[in-house]
JSON list of C-alpha atoms in Angstrom, two decimals:
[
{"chain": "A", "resi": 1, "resn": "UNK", "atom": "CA", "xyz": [-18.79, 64.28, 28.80]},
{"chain": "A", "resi": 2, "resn": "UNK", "atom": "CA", "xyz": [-16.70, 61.66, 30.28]},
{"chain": "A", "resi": 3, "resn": "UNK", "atom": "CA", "xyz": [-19.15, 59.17, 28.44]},
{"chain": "A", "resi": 4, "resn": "UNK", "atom": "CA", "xyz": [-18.50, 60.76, 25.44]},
{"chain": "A", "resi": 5, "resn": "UNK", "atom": "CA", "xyz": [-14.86, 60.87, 25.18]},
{"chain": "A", "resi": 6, "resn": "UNK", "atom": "CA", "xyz": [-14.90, 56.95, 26.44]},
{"chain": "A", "resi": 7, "resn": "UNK", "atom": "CA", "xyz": [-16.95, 56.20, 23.61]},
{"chain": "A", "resi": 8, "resn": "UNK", "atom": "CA", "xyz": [-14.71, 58.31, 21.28]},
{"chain": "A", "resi": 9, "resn": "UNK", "atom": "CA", "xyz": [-11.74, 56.60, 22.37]},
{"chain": "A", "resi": 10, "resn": "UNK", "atom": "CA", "xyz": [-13.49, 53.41, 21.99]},
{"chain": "A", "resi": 11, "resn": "UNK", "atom": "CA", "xyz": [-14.28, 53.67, 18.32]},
{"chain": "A", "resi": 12, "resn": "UNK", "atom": "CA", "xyz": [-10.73, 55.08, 17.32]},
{"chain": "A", "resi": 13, "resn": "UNK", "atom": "CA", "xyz": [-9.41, 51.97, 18.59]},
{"chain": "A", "resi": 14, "resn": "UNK", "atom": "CA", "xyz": [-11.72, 50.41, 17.15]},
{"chain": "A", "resi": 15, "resn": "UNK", "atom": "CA", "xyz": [-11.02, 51.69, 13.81]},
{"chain": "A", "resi": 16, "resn": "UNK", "atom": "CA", "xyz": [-7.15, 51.54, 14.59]},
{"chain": "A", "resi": 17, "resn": "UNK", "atom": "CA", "xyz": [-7.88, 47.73, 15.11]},
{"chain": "A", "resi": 18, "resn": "UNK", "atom": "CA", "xyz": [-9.55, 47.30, 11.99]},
{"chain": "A", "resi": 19, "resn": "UNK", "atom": "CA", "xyz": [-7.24, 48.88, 10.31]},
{"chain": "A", "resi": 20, "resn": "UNK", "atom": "CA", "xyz": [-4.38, 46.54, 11.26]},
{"chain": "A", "resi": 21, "resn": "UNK", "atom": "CA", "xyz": [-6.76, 43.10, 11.21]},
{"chain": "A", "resi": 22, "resn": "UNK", "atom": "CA", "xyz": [-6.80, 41.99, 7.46]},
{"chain": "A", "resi": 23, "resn": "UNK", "atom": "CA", "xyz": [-9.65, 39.82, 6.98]},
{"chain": "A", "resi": 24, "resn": "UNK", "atom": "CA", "xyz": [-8.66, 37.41, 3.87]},
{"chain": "A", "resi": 25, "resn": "UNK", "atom": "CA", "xyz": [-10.66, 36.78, 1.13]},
{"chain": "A", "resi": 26, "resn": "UNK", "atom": "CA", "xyz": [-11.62, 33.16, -0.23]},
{"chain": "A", "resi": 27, "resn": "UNK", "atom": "CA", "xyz": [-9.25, 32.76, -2.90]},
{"chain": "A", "resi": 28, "resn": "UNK", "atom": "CA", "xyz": [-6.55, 33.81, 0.16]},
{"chain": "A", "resi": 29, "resn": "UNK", "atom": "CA", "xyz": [-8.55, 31.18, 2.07]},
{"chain": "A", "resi": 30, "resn": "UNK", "atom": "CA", "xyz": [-8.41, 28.46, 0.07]},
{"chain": "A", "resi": 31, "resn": "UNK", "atom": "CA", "xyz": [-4.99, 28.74, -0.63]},
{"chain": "A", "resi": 32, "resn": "UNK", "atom": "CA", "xyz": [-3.87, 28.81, 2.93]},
{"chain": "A", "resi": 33, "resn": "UNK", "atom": "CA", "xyz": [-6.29, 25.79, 3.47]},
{"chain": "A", "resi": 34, "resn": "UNK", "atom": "CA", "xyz": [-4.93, 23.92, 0.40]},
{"chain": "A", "resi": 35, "resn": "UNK", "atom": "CA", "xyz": [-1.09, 24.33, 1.87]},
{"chain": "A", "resi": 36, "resn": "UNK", "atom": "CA", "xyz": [-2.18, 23.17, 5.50]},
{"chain": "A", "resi": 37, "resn": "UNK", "atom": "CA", "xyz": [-4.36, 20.26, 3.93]},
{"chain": "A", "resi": 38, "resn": "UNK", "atom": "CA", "xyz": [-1.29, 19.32, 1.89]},
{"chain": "A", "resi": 39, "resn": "UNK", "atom": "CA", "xyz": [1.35, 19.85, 5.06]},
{"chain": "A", "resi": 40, "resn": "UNK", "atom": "CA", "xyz": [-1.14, 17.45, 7.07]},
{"chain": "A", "resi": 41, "resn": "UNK", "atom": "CA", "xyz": [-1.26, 14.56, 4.37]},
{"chain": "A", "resi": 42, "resn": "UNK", "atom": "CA", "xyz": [2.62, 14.58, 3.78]},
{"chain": "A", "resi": 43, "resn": "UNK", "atom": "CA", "xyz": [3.26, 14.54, 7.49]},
{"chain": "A", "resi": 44, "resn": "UNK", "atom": "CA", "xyz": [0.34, 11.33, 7.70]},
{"chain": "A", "resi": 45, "resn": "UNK", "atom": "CA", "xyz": [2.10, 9.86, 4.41]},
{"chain": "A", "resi": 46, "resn": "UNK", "atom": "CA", "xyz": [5.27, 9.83, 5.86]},
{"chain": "A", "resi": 47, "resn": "UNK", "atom": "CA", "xyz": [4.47, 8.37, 9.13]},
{"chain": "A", "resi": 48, "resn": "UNK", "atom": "CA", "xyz": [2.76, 5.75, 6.97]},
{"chain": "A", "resi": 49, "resn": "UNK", "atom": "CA", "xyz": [5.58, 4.51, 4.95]},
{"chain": "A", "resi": 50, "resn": "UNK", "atom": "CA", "xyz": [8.20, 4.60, 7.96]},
{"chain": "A", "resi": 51, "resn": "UNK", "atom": "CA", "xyz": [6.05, 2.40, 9.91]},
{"chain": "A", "resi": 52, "resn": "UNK", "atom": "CA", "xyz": [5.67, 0.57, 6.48]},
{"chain": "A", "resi": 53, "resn": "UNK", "atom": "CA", "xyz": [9.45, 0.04, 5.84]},
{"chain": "A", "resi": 54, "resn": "UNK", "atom": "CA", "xyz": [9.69, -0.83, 9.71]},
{"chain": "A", "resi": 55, "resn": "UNK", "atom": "CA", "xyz": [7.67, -3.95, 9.23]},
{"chain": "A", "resi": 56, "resn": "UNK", "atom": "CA", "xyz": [9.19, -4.36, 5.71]},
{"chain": "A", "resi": 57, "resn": "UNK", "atom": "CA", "xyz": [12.56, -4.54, 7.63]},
{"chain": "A", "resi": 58, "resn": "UNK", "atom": "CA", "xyz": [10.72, -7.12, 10.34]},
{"chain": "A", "resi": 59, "resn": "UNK", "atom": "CA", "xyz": [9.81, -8.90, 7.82]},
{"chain": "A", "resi": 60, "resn": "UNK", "atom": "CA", "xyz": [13.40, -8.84, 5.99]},
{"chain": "A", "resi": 61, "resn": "UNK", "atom": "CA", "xyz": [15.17, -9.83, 9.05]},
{"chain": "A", "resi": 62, "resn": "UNK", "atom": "CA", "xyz": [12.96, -12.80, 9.67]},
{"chain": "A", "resi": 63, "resn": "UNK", "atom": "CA", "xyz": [13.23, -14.13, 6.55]},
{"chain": "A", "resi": 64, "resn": "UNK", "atom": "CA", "xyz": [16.85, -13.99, 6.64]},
{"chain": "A", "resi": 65, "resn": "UNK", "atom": "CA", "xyz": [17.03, -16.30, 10.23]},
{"chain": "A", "resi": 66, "resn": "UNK", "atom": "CA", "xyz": [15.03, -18.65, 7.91]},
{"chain": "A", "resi": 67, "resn": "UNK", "atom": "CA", "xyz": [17.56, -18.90, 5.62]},
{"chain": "A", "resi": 68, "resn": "UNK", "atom": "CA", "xyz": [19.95, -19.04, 8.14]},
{"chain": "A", "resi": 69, "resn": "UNK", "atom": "CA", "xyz": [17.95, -21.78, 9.94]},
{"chain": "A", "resi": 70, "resn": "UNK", "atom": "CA", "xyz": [17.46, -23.48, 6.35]},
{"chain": "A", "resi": 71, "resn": "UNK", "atom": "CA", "xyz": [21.19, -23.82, 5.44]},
{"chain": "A", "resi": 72, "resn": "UNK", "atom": "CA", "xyz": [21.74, -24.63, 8.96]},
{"chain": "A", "resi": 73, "resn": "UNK", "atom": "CA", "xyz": [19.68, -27.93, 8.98]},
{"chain": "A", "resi": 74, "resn": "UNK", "atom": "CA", "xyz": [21.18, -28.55, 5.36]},
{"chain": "A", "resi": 75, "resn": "UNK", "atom": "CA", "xyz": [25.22, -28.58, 6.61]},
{"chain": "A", "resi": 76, "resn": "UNK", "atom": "CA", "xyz": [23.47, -30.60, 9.65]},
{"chain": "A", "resi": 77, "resn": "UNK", "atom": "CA", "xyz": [22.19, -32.87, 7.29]},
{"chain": "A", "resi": 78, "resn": "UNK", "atom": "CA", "xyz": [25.07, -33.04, 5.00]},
{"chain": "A", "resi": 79, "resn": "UNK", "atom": "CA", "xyz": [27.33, -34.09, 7.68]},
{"chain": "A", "resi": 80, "resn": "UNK", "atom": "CA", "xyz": [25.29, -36.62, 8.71]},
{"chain": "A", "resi": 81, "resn": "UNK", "atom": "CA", "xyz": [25.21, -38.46, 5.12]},
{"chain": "A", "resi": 82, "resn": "UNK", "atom": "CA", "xyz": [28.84, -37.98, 5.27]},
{"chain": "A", "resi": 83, "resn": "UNK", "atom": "CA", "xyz": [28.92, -39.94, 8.71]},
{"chain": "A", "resi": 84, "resn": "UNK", "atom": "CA", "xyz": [26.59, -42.44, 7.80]},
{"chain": "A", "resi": 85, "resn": "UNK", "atom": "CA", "xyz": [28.07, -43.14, 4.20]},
{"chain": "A", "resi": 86, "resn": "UNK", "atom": "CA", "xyz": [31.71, -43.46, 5.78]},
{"chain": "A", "resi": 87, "resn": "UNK", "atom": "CA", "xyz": [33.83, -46.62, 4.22]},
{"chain": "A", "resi": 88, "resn": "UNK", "atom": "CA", "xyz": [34.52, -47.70, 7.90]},
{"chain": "A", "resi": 89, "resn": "UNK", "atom": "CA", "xyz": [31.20, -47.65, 8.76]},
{"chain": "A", "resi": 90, "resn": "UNK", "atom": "CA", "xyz": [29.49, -49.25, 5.89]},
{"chain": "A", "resi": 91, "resn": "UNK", "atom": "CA", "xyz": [32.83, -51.96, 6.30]},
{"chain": "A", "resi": 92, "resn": "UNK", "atom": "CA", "xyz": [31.76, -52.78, 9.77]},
{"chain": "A", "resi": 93, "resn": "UNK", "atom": "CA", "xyz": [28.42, -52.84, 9.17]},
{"chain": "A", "resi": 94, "resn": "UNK", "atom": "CA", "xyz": [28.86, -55.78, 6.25]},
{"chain": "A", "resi": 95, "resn": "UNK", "atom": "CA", "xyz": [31.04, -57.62, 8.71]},
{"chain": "A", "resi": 96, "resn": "UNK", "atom": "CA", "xyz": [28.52, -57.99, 11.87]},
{"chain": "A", "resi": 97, "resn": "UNK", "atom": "CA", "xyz": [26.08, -59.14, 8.73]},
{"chain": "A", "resi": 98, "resn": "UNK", "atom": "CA", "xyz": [28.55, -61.49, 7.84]},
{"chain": "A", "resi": 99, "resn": "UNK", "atom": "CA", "xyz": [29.27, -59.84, 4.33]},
{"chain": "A", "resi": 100, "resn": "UNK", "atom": "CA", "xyz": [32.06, -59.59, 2.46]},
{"chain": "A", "resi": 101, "resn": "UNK", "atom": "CA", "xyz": [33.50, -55.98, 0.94]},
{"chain": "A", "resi": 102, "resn": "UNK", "atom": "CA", "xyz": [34.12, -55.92, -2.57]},
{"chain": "A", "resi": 103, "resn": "UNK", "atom": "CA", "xyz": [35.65, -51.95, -3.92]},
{"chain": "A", "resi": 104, "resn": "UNK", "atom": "CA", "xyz": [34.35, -52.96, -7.05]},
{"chain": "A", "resi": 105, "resn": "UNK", "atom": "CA", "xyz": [30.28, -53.06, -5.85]},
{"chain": "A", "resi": 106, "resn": "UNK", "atom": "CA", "xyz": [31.23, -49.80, -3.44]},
{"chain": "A", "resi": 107, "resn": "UNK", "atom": "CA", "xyz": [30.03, -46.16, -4.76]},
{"chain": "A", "resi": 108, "resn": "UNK", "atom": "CA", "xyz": [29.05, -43.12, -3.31]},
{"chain": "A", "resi": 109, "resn": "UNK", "atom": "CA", "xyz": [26.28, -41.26, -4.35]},
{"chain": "A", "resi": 110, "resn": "UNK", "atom": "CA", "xyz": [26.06, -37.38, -3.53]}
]
């Protein structure tokens, strides 16, 4: 008797359980599958292009200390023309050669 009513008890629960579990069907399936499969390749794709726009950035910044670099030598280089191509400097030159300076044969080029 005690048997019994155990195994009673046992299949209303059971059946209670069932009747609460909903087992979903395929087109429930796929549908739930598609949105998961769709959550998981946006979350991929967007850790993709952040770490793409990080070395974008990298890549940005480096080429902007080129320039930098690049107009850096250039004023360097400028200045040094200027230096070198200075009246004085070309006057005193011509004197230790034992030239004379004439305005007239003098012009800068830039």
């Amino acid at each position: 008797m005690a048997k019994e009513i155990r195994r009673e008890r046992e299949q209303l629960t059971q059946k209670a359980v069932a009747r609460h579990v909903h087992r979903f069907t395929r087109l429930e399936l796929a549908f739930y599958g598609t949105i998961i499969l769709t959550a998981i390749v946006m979350a991929v794709s967007t850790i993709y292009l952040q770490s793409r726009s990080q070395q974008v950035q990298q890549r940005i910044t480096k080429l902007n200390a080129d320039i930098s670099d690049g107009q850096t030598r250039y004023e360097n280089a400028k200045q040094q023309v200027n230096e070198l191509s200075a009246y004085d400097r070309i006057a005193q030159i011509a004197q230790e050669a034992g030239l004379t300076i004439s305005n007239d044969n003098i012009k800068k080029v830039e």
